[in-house]
mmCIF file of C-alpha atoms in Angstrom:
data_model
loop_
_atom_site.group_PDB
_atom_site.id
_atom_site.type_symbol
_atom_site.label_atom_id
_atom_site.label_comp_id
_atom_site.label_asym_id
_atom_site.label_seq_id
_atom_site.Cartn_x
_atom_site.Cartn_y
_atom_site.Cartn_z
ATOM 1 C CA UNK A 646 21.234 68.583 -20.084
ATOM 2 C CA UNK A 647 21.416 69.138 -23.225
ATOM 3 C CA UNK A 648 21.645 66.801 -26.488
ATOM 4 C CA UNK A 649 22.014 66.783 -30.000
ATOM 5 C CA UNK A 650 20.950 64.092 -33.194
ATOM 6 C CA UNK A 651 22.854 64.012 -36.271
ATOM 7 C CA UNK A 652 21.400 61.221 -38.575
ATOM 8 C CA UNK A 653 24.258 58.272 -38.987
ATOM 9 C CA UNK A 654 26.644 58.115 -41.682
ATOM 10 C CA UNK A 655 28.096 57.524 -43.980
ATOM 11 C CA UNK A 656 26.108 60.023 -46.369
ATOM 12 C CA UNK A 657 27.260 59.271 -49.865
ATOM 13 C CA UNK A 658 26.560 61.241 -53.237
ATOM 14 C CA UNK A 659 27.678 61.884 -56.342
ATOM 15 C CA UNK A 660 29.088 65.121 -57.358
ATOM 16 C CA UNK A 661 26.483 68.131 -57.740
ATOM 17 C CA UNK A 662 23.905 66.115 -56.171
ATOM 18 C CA UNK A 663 21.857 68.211 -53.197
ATOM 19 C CA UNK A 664 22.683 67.240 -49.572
ATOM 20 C CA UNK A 665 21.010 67.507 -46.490
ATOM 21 C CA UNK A 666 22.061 66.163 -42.914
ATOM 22 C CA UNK A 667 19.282 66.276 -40.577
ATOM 23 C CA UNK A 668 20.350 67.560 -36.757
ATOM 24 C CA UNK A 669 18.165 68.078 -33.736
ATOM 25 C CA UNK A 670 18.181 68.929 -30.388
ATOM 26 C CA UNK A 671 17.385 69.550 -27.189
ATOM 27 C CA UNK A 672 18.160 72.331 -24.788
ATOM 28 C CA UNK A 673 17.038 75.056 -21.987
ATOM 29 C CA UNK A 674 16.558 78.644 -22.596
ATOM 30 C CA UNK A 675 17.331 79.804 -26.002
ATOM 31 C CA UNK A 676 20.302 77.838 -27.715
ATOM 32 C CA UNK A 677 22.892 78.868 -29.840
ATOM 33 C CA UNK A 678 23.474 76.169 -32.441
ATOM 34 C CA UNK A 679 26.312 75.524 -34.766
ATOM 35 C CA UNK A 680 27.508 73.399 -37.759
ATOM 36 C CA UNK A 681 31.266 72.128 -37.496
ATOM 37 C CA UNK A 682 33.520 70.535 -40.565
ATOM 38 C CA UNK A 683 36.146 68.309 -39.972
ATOM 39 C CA UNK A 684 37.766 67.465 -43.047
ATOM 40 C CA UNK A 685 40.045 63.890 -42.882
ATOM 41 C CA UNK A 686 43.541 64.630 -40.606
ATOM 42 C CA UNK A 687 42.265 67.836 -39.406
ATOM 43 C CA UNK A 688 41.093 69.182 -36.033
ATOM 44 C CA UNK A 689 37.182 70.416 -36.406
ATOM 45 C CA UNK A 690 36.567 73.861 -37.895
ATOM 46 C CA UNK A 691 33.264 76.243 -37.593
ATOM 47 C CA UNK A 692 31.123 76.318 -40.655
ATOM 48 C CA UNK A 693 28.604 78.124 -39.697
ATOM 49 C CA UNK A 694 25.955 79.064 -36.722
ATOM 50 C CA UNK A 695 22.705 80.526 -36.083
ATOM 51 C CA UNK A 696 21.687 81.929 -32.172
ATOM 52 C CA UNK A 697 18.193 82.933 -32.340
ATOM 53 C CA UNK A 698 14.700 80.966 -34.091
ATOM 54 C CA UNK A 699 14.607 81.860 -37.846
ATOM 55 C CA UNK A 700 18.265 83.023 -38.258
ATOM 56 C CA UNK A 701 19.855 81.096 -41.227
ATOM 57 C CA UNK A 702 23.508 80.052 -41.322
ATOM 58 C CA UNK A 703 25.730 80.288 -43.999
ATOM 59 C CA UNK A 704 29.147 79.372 -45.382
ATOM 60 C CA UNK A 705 30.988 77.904 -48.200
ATOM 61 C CA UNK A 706 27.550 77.624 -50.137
ATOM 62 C CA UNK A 707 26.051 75.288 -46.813
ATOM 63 C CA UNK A 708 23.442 76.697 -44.812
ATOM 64 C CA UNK A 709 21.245 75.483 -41.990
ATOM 65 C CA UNK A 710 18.429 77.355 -40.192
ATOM 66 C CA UNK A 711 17.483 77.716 -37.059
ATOM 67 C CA UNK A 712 13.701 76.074 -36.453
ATOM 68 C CA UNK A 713 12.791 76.558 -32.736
ATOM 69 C CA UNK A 714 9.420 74.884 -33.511
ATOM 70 C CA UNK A 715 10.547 71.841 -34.628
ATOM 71 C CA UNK A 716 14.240 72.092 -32.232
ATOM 72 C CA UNK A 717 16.316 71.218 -35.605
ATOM 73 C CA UNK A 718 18.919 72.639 -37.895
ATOM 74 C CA UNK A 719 19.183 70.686 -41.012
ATOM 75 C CA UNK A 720 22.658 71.022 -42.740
ATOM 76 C CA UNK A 721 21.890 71.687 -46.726
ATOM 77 C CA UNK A 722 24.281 72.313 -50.121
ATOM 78 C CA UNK A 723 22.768 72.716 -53.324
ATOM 79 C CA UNK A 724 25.585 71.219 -55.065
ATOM 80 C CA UNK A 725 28.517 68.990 -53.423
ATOM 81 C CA UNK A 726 31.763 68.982 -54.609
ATOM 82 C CA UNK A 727 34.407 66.235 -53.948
ATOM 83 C CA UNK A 728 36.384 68.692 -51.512
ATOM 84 C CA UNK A 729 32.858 68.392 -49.502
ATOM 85 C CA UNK A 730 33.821 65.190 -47.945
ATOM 86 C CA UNK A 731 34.409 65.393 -44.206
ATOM 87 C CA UNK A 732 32.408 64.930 -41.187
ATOM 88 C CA UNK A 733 29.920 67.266 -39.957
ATOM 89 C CA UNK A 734 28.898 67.558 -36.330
ATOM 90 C CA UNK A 735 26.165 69.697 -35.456
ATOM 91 C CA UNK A 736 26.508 71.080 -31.819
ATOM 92 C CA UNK A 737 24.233 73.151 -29.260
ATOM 93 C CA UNK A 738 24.763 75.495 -26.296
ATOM 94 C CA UNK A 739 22.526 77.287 -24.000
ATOM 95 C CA UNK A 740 21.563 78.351 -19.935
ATOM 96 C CA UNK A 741 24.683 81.018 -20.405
ATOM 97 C CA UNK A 742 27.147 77.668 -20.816
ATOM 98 C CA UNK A 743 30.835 78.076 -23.028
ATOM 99 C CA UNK A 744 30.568 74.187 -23.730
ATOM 100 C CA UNK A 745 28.506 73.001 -26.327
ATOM 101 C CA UNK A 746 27.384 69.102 -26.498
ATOM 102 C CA UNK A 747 28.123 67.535 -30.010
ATOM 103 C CA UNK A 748 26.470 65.238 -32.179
ATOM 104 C CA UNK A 749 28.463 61.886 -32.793
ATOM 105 C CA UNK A 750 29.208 63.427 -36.275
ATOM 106 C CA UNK A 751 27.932 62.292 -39.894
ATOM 107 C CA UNK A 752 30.340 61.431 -42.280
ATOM 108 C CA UNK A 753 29.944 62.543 -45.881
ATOM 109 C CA UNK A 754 32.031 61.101 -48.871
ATOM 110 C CA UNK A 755 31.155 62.614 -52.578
ATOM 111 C CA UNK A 756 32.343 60.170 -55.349
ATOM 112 C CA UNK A 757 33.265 62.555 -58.725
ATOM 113 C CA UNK B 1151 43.333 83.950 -37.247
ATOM 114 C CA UNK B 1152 43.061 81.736 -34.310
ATOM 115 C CA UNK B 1153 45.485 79.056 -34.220
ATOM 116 C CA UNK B 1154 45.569 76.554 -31.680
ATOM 117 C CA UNK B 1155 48.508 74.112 -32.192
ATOM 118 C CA UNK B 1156 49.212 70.685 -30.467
ATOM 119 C CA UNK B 1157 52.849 69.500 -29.616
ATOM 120 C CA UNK B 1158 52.389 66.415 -31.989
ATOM 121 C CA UNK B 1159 50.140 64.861 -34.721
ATOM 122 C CA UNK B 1160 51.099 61.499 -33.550
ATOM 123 C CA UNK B 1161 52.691 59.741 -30.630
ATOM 124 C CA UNK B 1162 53.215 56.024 -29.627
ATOM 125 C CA UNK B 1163 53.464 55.476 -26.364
ATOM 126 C CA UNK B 1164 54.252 51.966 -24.626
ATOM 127 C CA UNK B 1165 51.679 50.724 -22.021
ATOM 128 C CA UNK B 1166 52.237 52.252 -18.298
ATOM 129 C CA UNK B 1167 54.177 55.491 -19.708
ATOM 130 C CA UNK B 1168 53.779 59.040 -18.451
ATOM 131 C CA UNK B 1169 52.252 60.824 -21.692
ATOM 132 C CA UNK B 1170 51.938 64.747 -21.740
ATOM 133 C CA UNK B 1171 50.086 66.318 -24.628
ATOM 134 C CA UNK B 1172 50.531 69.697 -24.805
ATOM 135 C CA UNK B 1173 48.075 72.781 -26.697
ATOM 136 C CA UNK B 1174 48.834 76.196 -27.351
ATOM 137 C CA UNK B 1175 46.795 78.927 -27.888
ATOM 138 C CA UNK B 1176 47.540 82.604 -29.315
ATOM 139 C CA UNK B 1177 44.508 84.593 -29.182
ATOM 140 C CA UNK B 1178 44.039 85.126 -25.540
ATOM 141 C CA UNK B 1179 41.089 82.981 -24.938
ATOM 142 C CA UNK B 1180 39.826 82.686 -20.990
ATOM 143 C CA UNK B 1181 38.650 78.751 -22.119
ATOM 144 C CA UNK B 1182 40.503 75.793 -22.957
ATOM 145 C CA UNK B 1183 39.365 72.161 -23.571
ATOM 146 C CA UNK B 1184 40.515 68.465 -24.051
ATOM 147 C CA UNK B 1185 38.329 66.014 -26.243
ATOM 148 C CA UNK B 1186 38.748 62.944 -27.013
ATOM 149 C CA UNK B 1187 37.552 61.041 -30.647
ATOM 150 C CA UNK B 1188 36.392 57.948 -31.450
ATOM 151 C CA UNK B 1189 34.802 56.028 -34.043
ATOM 152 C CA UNK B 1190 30.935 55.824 -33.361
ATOM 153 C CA UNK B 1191 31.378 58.089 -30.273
ATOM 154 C CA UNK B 1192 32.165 61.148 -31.629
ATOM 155 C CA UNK B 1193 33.936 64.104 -28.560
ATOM 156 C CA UNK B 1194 33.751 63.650 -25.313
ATOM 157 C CA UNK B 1195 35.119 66.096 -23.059
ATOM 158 C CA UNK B 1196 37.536 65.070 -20.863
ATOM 159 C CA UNK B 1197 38.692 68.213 -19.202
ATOM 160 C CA UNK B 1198 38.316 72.006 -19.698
ATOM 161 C CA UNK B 1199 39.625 74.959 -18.249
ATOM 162 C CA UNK B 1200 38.394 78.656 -17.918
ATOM 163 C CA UNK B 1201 41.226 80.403 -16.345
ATOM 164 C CA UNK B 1202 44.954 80.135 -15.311
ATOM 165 C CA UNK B 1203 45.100 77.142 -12.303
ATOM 166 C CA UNK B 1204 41.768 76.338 -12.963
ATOM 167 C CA UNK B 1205 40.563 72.894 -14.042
ATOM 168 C CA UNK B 1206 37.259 71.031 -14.036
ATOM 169 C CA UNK B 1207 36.330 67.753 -14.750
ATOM 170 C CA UNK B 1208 34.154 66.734 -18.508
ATOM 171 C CA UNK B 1209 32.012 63.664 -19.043
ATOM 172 C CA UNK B 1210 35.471 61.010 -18.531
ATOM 173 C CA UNK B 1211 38.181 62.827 -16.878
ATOM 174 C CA UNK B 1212 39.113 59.001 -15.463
ATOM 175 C CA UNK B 1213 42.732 58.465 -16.376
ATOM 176 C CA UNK B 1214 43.793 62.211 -16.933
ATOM 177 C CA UNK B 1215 44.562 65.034 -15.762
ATOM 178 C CA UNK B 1216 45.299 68.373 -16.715
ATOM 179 C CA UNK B 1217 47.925 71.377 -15.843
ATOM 180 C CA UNK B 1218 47.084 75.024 -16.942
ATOM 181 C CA UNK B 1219 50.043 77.400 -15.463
ATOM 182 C CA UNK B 1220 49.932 79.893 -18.378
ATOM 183 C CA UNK B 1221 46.623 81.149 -20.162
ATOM 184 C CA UNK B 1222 47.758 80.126 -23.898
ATOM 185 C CA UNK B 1223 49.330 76.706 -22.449
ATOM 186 C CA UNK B 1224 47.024 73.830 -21.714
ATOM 187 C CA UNK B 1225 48.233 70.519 -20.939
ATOM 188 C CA UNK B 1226 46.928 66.706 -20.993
ATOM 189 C CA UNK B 1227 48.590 64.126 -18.989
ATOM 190 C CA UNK B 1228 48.000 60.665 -18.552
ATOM 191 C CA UNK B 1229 49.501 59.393 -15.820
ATOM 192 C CA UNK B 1230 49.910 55.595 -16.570
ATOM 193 C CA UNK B 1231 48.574 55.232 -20.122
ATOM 194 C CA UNK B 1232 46.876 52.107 -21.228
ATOM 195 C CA UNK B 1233 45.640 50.249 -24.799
ATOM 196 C CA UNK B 1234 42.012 52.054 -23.899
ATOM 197 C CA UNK B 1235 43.159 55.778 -24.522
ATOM 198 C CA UNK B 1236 44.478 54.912 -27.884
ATOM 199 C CA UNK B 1237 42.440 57.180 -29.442
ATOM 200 C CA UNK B 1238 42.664 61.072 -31.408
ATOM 201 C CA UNK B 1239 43.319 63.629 -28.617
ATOM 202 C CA UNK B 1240 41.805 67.146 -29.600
ATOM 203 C CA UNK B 1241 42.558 70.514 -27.820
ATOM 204 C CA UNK B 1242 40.545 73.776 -28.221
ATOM 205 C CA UNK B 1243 39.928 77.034 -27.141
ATOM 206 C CA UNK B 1244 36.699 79.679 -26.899
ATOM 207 C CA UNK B 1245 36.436 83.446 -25.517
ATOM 208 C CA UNK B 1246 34.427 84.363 -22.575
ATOM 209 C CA UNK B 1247 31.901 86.241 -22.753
ATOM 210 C CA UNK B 1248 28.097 87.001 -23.700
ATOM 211 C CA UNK B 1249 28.441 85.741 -27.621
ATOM 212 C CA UNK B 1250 28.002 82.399 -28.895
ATOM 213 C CA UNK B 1251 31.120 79.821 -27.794
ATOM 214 C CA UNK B 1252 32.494 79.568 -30.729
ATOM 215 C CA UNK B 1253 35.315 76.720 -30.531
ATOM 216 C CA UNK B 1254 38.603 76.687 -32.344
ATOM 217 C CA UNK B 1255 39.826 73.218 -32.503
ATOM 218 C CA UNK B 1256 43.447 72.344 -33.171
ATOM 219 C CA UNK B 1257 44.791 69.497 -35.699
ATOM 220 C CA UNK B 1258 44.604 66.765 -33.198
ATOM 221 C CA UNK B 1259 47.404 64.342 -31.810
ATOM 222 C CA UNK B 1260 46.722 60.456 -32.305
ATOM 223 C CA UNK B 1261 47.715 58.272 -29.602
ATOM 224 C CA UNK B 1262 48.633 54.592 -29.890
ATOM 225 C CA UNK B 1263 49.514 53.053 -26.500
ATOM 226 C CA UNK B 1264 50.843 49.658 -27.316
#
């Protein structure tokens, strides 16, 4: 089946500083994969998603892009703001399935 | 937009209880789905659904199960709850078809079984 790596949290930066959260995974055929936010007392929202090799992501001033040579799609923002903080679970589907298998999440806190 | 919205954002619930959850959807989506979150865990599907009456078992269905008599209406149940399901119940919902599966989550219910 399927599976996904997030690198643990929590991630913590200072405001405007660059962030990346590293994500990889493994999967048949040719996998759609996707970045969701899920900021604190709220369900999980999409951010963004790429669903073929070189297609790059983008939302909100993230963006992640989709490497089929080295199976990862790092999670990157020039600039974090304080409204950044939330956790971030990168997620994968392929072989035709609706259910894509999640990444145990990586928290991110930005201190002003 | 898509909104998916849960009956409540948190319940308490005493040990041995009947405990029904309920998600709505109102954008016509075929699939439906019941997660549940923990700390260090992260989702684990518990149930999902892909058309009226039809149910089939996630990674821990143990404990649950699940009722889907209209196609925006998709319900969790816990038969007997105990202390282990204290945890954030999340519902969502995808469309069928040949594009990505796109999930829309809703705000989550968060269950304390005393």
């Amino acid at each position: 089946g399927n599976s996904v790596t997030q690198m643990e949290g929590p991630v913590t930066l200072s405001e405007e500083a660059f962030l990346t959260i590293n994500c990889t995974y493994t999967a048949t055929g040719y996998p759609s994969l996707f970045w969701y936010v899920q900021y604190p007392g709220e369900g999980l929202q999409l951010l963004l998603k790429a669903t073929k090799a070189d297609d790059k992501g983008s939302n909100k001033g993230f963006e992640a892009t989709y490497r089929k040579e080295t199976t990862s799609f790092h999670l990157e923002k020039g600039s974090v703001q304080v409204s950044d903080s939330a956790v971030y679970f990168c997620a994968v589907a392929s072989g035709g399935s609706y259910i894509p298998t999640f990444g145990r999440g990586t928290s991110l806190i930005v201190h002003p | 937009d898509v909104k998916v919205t849960q009956s409540s954002r948190y319940l308490v619930k005493r040990t041995g209880e009947k405990v029904f959850l309920e998600c709505v959807q109102d954008m016509d989506h075929e699939n439906m789905f019941w997660y549940r979150q923990d700390p260090g865990l992260g989702l684990r599907l518990i149930y999902f659904s892909y058309d009226v009456k039809m149910k089939e078992k996630g990674d821990i269905p143990e404990g649950y199960s699940v009722s889907r008599e209209k196609k925006e209406r998709f319900s969790l149940i816990l038969e007997s709850a105990s202390t282990n399901q204290t945890s954030m119940y999340l519902c969502a919902s995808s469309l069928s078809g040949t594009g990505p599966p796109e999930q829309y989550f809703g705000p989550g219910t968060r269950l304390t079984v005393t």
